[in-house]
PDB file of C-alpha atoms in Angstrom:
ATOM      1  CA  LYS E   1      17.029  97.006 110.304  1.00  0.00           C
ATOM      2  CA  ASP E   2      15.383  95.058 112.605  1.00  0.00           C
ATOM      3  CA  PRO E   3      13.030  96.633 115.337  1.00  0.00           C
ATOM      4  CA  ASN E   4      13.600  94.060 117.752  1.00  0.00           C
ATOM      5  CA  LYS E   5      17.315  93.970 117.884  1.00  0.00           C
ATOM      6  CA  PHE E   6      20.211  96.458 118.077  1.00  0.00           C
ATOM      7  CA  VAL E   7      22.964  95.200 115.728  1.00  0.00           C
ATOM      8  CA  ILE E   8      26.743  96.051 116.269  1.00  0.00           C
ATOM      9  CA  SER E   9      28.459  95.307 113.282  1.00  0.00           C
ATOM     10  CA  TYR E  10      32.240  94.900 112.090  1.00  0.00           C
ATOM     11  CA  THR E  11      33.483  93.934 108.867  1.00  0.00           C
ATOM     12  CA  GLY E  12      36.826  92.020 107.806  1.00  0.00           C
ATOM     13  CA  ILE E  13      39.797  90.611 110.257  1.00  0.00           C
ATOM     14  CA  PHE E  14      40.831  91.801 112.878  1.00  0.00           C
ATOM     15  CA  TYR E  15      44.611  92.560 113.869  1.00  0.00           C
ATOM     16  CA  ALA E  16      45.199  90.213 117.040  1.00  0.00           C
ATOM     17  CA  GLU E  17      48.561  91.022 117.341  1.00  0.00           C
ATOM     18  CA  LYS E  18      47.314  94.689 117.841  1.00  0.00           C
ATOM     19  CA  ASP E  19      44.766  93.943 120.959  1.00  0.00           C
ATOM     20  CA  PRO E  20      42.045  95.020 118.722  1.00  0.00           C
ATOM     21  CA  PHE E  21      39.185  93.499 121.949  1.00  0.00           C
ATOM     22  CA  THR E  22      38.807  96.487 124.014  1.00  0.00           C
ATOM     23  CA  PHE E  23      35.412  96.786 123.385  1.00  0.00           C
ATOM     24  CA  PHE E  24      34.161  93.163 123.849  1.00  0.00           C
ATOM     25  CA  ARG E  25      36.295  93.309 127.228  1.00  0.00           C
ATOM     26  CA  ALA E  26      34.383  96.687 128.068  1.00  0.00           C
ATOM     27  CA  LEU E  27      30.653  94.467 126.887  1.00  0.00           C
ATOM     28  CA  ARG E  28      31.836  91.468 129.224  1.00  0.00           C
ATOM     29  CA  SER E  29      32.415  94.263 132.005  1.00  0.00           C
ATOM     30  CA  TRP E  30      29.124  95.727 131.368  1.00  0.00           C
ATOM     31  CA  LEU E  31      26.711  92.392 131.319  1.00  0.00           C
ATOM     32  CA  ASN E  32      28.968  91.765 134.236  1.00  0.00           C
ATOM     33  CA  VAL E  33      27.444  94.956 136.578  1.00  0.00           C
ATOM     34  CA  LEU E  34      23.712  94.758 135.214  1.00  0.00           C
ATOM     35  CA  ASN E  35      21.544  93.686 137.331  1.00  0.00           C
ATOM     36  CA  ASP E  36      19.082  90.568 136.240  1.00  0.00           C
ATOM     37  CA  LYS E  37      16.367  91.923 134.636  1.00  0.00           C
ATOM     38  CA  GLU E  38      18.515  94.830 132.628  1.00  0.00           C
ATOM     39  CA  LYS E  39      21.115  91.907 131.571  1.00  0.00           C
ATOM     40  CA  ASP E  40      18.410  89.498 130.399  1.00  0.00           C
ATOM     41  CA  LYS E  41      16.569  92.915 128.117  1.00  0.00           C
ATOM     42  CA  ILE E  42      20.310  93.670 126.861  1.00  0.00           C
ATOM     43  CA  GLU E  43      21.144  90.266 125.849  1.00  0.00           C
ATOM     44  CA  LYS E  44      17.936  89.794 124.275  1.00  0.00           C
ATOM     45  CA  ILE E  45      18.284  92.939 122.166  1.00  0.00           C
ATOM     46  CA  LEU E  46      21.870  93.055 121.426  1.00  0.00           C
ATOM     47  CA  ARG E  47      23.751  91.657 118.544  1.00  0.00           C
ATOM     48  CA  ILE E  48      27.319  91.941 117.561  1.00  0.00           C
ATOM     49  CA  GLN E  49      27.595  90.678 113.992  1.00  0.00           C
ATOM     50  CA  LEU E  50      31.446  90.007 112.985  1.00  0.00           C
ATOM     51  CA  ILE E  51      31.525  90.273 109.188  1.00  0.00           C
ATOM     52  CA  GLY E  52      34.057  87.908 107.719  1.00  0.00           C
ATOM     53  CA  SER E  53      35.790  87.854 111.398  1.00  0.00           C
ATOM     54  CA  LYS E  54      36.045  84.208 111.876  1.00  0.00           C
ATOM     55  CA  SER E  55      39.508  83.075 113.364  1.00  0.00           C
ATOM     56  CA  LYS E  56      41.235  81.506 115.926  1.00  0.00           C
ATOM     57  CA  ALA E  57      41.926  84.425 117.968  1.00  0.00           C
ATOM     58  CA  VAL E  58      38.182  86.273 117.895  1.00  0.00           C
ATOM     59  CA  LEU E  59      36.880  82.383 118.259  1.00  0.00           C
ATOM     60  CA  LYS E  60      39.219  81.839 121.611  1.00  0.00           C
ATOM     61  CA  MET E  61      38.161  85.833 122.515  1.00  0.00           C
ATOM     62  CA  VAL E  62      34.376  85.263 122.316  1.00  0.00           C
ATOM     63  CA  ASN E  63      34.571  81.923 123.946  1.00  0.00           C
ATOM     64  CA  ASP E  64      36.984  83.176 126.850  1.00  0.00           C
ATOM     65  CA  LEU E  65      34.692  86.131 127.777  1.00  0.00           C
ATOM     66  CA  LYS E  66      31.179  84.342 127.556  1.00  0.00           C
ATOM     67  CA  ILE E  67      29.545  86.673 124.863  1.00  0.00           C
ATOM     68  CA  ASP E  68      29.295  84.346 122.336  1.00  0.00           C
ATOM     69  CA  HIS E  69      25.488  83.994 123.110  1.00  0.00           C
ATOM     70  CA  VAL E  70      25.448  87.926 121.821  1.00  0.00           C
ATOM     71  CA  VAL E  71      28.072  87.565 118.947  1.00  0.00           C
ATOM     72  CA  ARG E  72      26.687  86.319 115.365  1.00  0.00           C
ATOM     73  CA  PHE E  73      29.458  85.145 112.988  1.00  0.00           C
ATOM     74  CA  VAL E  74      28.982  85.740 108.879  1.00  0.00           C
ATOM     75  CA  ASP E  75      31.307  83.876 107.114  1.00  0.00           C
ATOM     76  CA  ARG E  76      32.820  85.671 103.968  1.00  0.00           C
ATOM     77  CA  VAL E  77      30.344  87.631 102.275  1.00  0.00           C
ATOM     78  CA  SER E  78      30.719  89.380  98.219  1.00  0.00           C
ATOM     79  CA  HIS E  79      31.551  93.232  98.795  1.00  0.00           C
ATOM     80  CA  GLU E  80      27.929  93.859  97.946  1.00  0.00           C
ATOM     81  CA  GLU E  81      26.355  91.624 101.140  1.00  0.00           C
ATOM     82  CA  ALA E  82      28.828  93.015 103.624  1.00  0.00           C
ATOM     83  CA  ILE E  83      27.501  96.579 102.434  1.00  0.00           C
ATOM     84  CA  ARG E  84      24.324  95.692 102.694  1.00  0.00           C
ATOM     85  CA  LEU E  85      24.720  94.043 106.273  1.00  0.00           C
ATOM     86  CA  THR E  86      26.058  97.122 107.152  1.00  0.00           C
ATOM     87  CA  LYS E  87      23.516  98.955 106.213  1.00  0.00           C
ATOM     88  CA  THR E  88      20.910  97.379 108.257  1.00  0.00           C
ATOM     89  CA  SER E  89      22.910  97.971 111.306  1.00  0.00           C
ATOM     90  CA  ASP E  90      22.447 100.770 114.191  1.00  0.00           C
ATOM     91  CA  MET E  91      25.878 100.774 114.611  1.00  0.00           C
ATOM     92  CA  VAL E  92      28.896  99.998 113.150  1.00  0.00           C
ATOM     93  CA  LEU E  93      32.667  99.087 115.214  1.00  0.00           C
ATOM     94  CA  ILE E  94      36.121 100.406 114.359  1.00  0.00           C
ATOM     95  CA  SER E  95      38.775  98.122 116.670  1.00  0.00           C
ATOM     96  CA  SER E  96      42.073  99.043 115.732  1.00  0.00           C
ATOM     97  CA  GLY E  97      43.921  98.975 118.979  1.00  0.00           C
ATOM     98  CA  ILE E  98      45.164 101.347 121.464  1.00  0.00           C
ATOM     99  CA  GLY E  99      48.609 100.212 121.993  1.00  0.00           C
ATOM    100  CA  SER E 100      51.877 101.266 120.304  1.00  0.00           C
ATOM    101  CA  LYS E 101      51.511  98.376 118.032  1.00  0.00           C
ATOM    102  CA  THR E 102      48.946 100.628 116.198  1.00  0.00           C
ATOM    103  CA  ARG E 103      50.017 103.789 113.815  1.00  0.00           C
ATOM    104  CA  PRO E 104      48.567 106.812 114.891  1.00  0.00           C
ATOM    105  CA  GLY E 105      47.932 107.637 110.889  1.00  0.00           C
ATOM    106  CA  TRP E 106      46.412 104.273 109.961  1.00  0.00           C
ATOM    107  CA  LEU E 107      43.506 104.757 108.198  1.00  0.00           C
ATOM    108  CA  LEU E 108      41.446 101.478 108.117  1.00  0.00           C
ATOM    109  CA  SER E 109      39.507 101.166 104.304  1.00  0.00           C
ATOM    110  CA  LYS E 110      36.241 100.082 106.431  1.00  0.00           C
ATOM    111  CA  LEU E 111      36.014 104.087 107.907  1.00  0.00           C
ATOM    112  CA  PHE E 112      35.223 105.533 104.640  1.00  0.00           C
ATOM    113  CA  GLU E 113      32.756 102.181 103.886  1.00  0.00           C
ATOM    114  CA  TYR E 114      31.349 103.042 107.304  1.00  0.00           C
ATOM    115  CA  LEU E 115      31.019 106.579 106.521  1.00  0.00           C
ATOM    116  CA  GLY E 116      29.579 105.964 103.022  1.00  0.00           C
ATOM    117  CA  CYS E 117      26.721 104.436 104.509  1.00  0.00           C
ATOM    118  CA  ARG E 118      26.249 106.871 107.761  1.00  0.00           C
ATOM    119  CA  ILE E 119      26.094 104.302 110.355  1.00  0.00           C
ATOM    120  CA  PRO E 120      27.061 105.700 113.409  1.00  0.00           C
ATOM    121  CA  ILE E 121      30.593 104.681 114.348  1.00  0.00           C
ATOM    122  CA  LEU E 122      31.931 103.719 117.691  1.00  0.00           C
ATOM    123  CA  ALA E 123      35.961 103.719 117.032  1.00  0.00           C
ATOM    124  CA  ILE E 124      38.151 102.545 119.893  1.00  0.00           C
ATOM    125  CA  CYS E 125      41.518 103.498 118.467  1.00  0.00           C
ATOM    126  CA  ARG E 126      44.395 105.846 118.991  1.00  0.00           C
ATOM    127  CA  GLU E 127      44.516 109.306 118.396  1.00  0.00           C
ATOM    128  CA  GLY E 128      45.436 110.297 114.924  1.00  0.00           C
ATOM    129  CA  GLU E 129      43.873 110.928 111.749  1.00  0.00           C
ATOM    130  CA  MET E 130      41.047 108.099 111.904  1.00  0.00           C
ATOM    131  CA  ALA E 131      39.981 109.886 115.269  1.00  0.00           C
ATOM    132  CA  LYS E 132      40.370 113.612 113.763  1.00  0.00           C
ATOM    133  CA  ILE E 133      38.010 112.404 110.651  1.00  0.00           C
ATOM    134  CA  ILE E 134      35.330 110.969 112.848  1.00  0.00           C
ATOM    135  CA  ARG E 135      35.360 114.056 114.922  1.00  0.00           C
ATOM    136  CA  GLU E 136      35.031 116.421 112.003  1.00  0.00           C
ATOM    137  CA  THR E 137      32.172 114.763 110.032  1.00  0.00           C
ATOM    138  CA  ASN E 138      30.501 114.142 113.539  1.00  0.00           C
ATOM    139  CA  SER E 139      29.986 110.206 112.612  1.00  0.00           C
ATOM    140  CA  GLY E 140      30.342 108.779 115.583  1.00  0.00           C
ATOM    141  CA  TYR E 141      32.002 107.801 119.211  1.00  0.00           C
ATOM    142  CA  VAL E 142      35.764 107.735 119.430  1.00  0.00           C
ATOM    143  CA  ILE E 143      37.394 106.229 122.404  1.00  0.00           C
ATOM    144  CA  THR E 144      41.581 106.375 122.599  1.00  0.00           C
ATOM    145  CA  SER E 145      41.552 103.941 125.629  1.00  0.00           C
ATOM    146  CA  GLU E 146      40.517 101.269 127.596  1.00  0.00           C
ATOM    147  CA  ASP E 147      38.032 103.329 129.330  1.00  0.00           C
ATOM    148  CA  HIS E 148      35.076 100.528 129.845  1.00  0.00           C
ATOM    149  CA  LYS E 149      32.397 103.423 131.588  1.00  0.00           C
ATOM    150  CA  ALA E 150      32.473 105.313 128.332  1.00  0.00           C
ATOM    151  CA  ILE E 151      31.868 102.303 126.356  1.00  0.00           C
ATOM    152  CA  HIS E 152      29.004 100.807 128.784  1.00  0.00           C
ATOM    153  CA  SER E 153      27.598 104.797 128.481  1.00  0.00           C
ATOM    154  CA  ILE E 154      27.663 104.714 124.960  1.00  0.00           C
ATOM    155  CA  LEU E 155      25.675 101.357 124.525  1.00  0.00           C
ATOM    156  CA  GLU E 156      23.154 101.768 127.083  1.00  0.00           C
ATOM    157  CA  LYS E 157      22.441 105.084 125.420  1.00  0.00           C
ATOM    158  CA  GLU E 158      22.093 104.008 121.902  1.00  0.00           C
ATOM    159  CA  ILE E 159      20.214 101.080 122.503  1.00  0.00           C
ATOM    160  CA  ASN E 160      17.849 102.879 124.816  1.00  0.00           C
ATOM    161  CA  GLY E 161      17.474 105.347 121.978  1.00  0.00           C
ATOM    162  CA  LYS E 162      16.421 102.685 119.829  1.00  0.00           C
ATOM    163  CA  LEU E 163      14.115 101.392 122.450  1.00  0.00           C
ATOM    164  CA  THR E 164      12.347 105.050 122.531  1.00  0.00           C
ATOM    165  CA  GLY E 165      12.776 105.978 118.631  1.00  0.00           C
ATOM    166  CA  ASN E 166      15.369 108.597 119.155  1.00  0.00           C
ATOM    167  CA  THR E 167      18.105 106.907 117.177  1.00  0.00           C
ATOM    168  CA  ASN E 168      20.956 109.111 115.248  1.00  0.00           C
ATOM    169  CA  GLY E 169      19.902 112.291 116.168  1.00  0.00           C
ATOM    170  CA  ASN E 170      23.128 113.143 117.354  1.00  0.00           C
ATOM    171  CA  PHE E 171      25.125 112.080 113.900  1.00  0.00           C
ATOM    172  CA  THR E 172      25.360 114.934 111.096  1.00  0.00           C
ATOM    173  CA  PHE E 173      27.976 112.739 109.117  1.00  0.00           C
ATOM    174  CA  VAL E 174      28.827 116.498 108.107  1.00  0.00           C
ATOM    175  CA  GLY E 175      31.212 116.667 105.015  1.00  0.00           C
ATOM    176  CA  VAL E 176      31.638 112.780 104.156  1.00  0.00           C
ATOM    177  CA  ASP E 177      30.574 113.225 100.451  1.00  0.00           C
ATOM    178  CA  GLN E 178      34.420 114.806 100.068  1.00  0.00           C
ATOM    179  CA  TYR E 179      36.230 110.820 100.849  1.00  0.00           C
ATOM    180  CA  GLU E 180      33.902 109.629  97.839  1.00  0.00           C
ATOM    181  CA  GLU E 181      35.781 108.363  95.038  1.00  0.00           C
ATOM    182  CA  LYS E 182      35.152 110.833  92.208  1.00  0.00           C
ATOM    183  CA  HIS E 183      35.951 113.243  95.297  1.00  0.00           C
ATOM    184  CA  THR E 184      39.306 111.810  95.906  1.00  0.00           C
ATOM    185  CA  ILE E 185      40.460 110.932  92.104  1.00  0.00           C
ATOM    186  CA  SER E 186      39.900 114.461  91.668  1.00  0.00           C
ATOM    187  CA  GLN E 187      41.864 115.833  94.199  1.00  0.00           C
ATOM    188  CA  MET E 188      44.340 113.175  93.208  1.00  0.00           C
ATOM    189  CA  ILE E 189      44.516 114.954  89.575  1.00  0.00           C
ATOM    190  CA  ASN E 190      44.615 118.490  91.099  1.00  0.00           C
ATOM    191  CA  ILE E 191      47.599 117.607  92.580  1.00  0.00           C
ATOM    192  CA  ILE E 192      49.408 116.152  90.058  1.00  0.00           C
ATOM    193  CA  GLU E 193      48.507 119.027  87.783  1.00  0.00           C
ATOM    194  CA  ASN E 194      49.665 121.512  90.704  1.00  0.00           C
ATOM    195  CA  VAL E 195      53.211 119.501  90.592  1.00  0.00           C
ATOM    196  CA  LEU E 196      53.429 119.379  86.803  1.00  0.00           C
ATOM    197  CA  ASN E 197      52.769 122.661  86.312  1.00  0.00           C
ATOM    198  CA  ASP E 198      55.224 124.196  89.367  1.00  0.00           C
ATOM    199  CA  TYR E 199      57.714 121.872  87.403  1.00  0.00           C
ATOM    200  CA  ASN E 200      57.233 123.213  83.926  1.00  0.00           C
ATOM    201  CA  SER E 201      57.343 127.126  85.802  1.00  0.00           C
ATOM    202  CA  SER E 202      60.351 126.172  87.821  1.00  0.00           C
ATOM    203  CA  SER E 203      63.928 128.143  86.732  1.00  0.00           C
ATOM    204  CA  PHE E 204      65.171 124.278  86.444  1.00  0.00           C
ATOM    205  CA  THR E 205      63.262 123.553  83.731  1.00  0.00           C
ATOM    206  CA  LYS E 206      63.889 126.857  81.980  1.00  0.00           C
ATOM    207  CA  GLN E 207      67.935 126.329  82.154  1.00  0.00           C
ATOM    208  CA  LEU E 208      67.229 122.920  80.601  1.00  0.00           C
ATOM    209  CA  ASN E 209      64.990 124.293  77.993  1.00  0.00           C
ATOM    210  CA  SER E 210      67.676 126.789  77.430  1.00  0.00           C
ATOM    211  CA  LYS E 211      70.212 124.479  76.069  1.00  0.00           C
TER     212      LYS E 211
END
């Protein structure tokens, strides 16, 4: 990690039709309320790293909010390089949208990569499975509304934590191993075996075998 920067990374595309830009609006409103000294300090240390996210909608949003000086676009890279960049981050962003166009049960694949990297997550999403997993694993923050003040507080706390050397102490990532591939495949095998066992022991199967 860069000791002189606080890097928040997002990997992949934004689904613009779901209005996933709450975080960026909150960032703009936070910069607006800081005094000149604090604003200068934050703008020097904060970097929002968007990996493979450079679409017209995102570019327009960044330019309209005038936050291009703290946003860094990274072109599409290999999966390995995306993971490397994620691991060098201080925080990672999930921004799936909080409106009705986002399904409550939607689980983004980046969630599991973030959990595997054990980087604190800032998730702005609807109440649902994703929010539940983040809370149960104690792997980050969950915001489920257009709550700019809550996002301001998180950014201030985490950035100050890095500046003072008190980072990541609140997150334990408990139980994230269960989402690793070897464990999920094992669970899938158990489900299939249980279904087959139930089927083989059913009265219907016994009747078929008797004919």
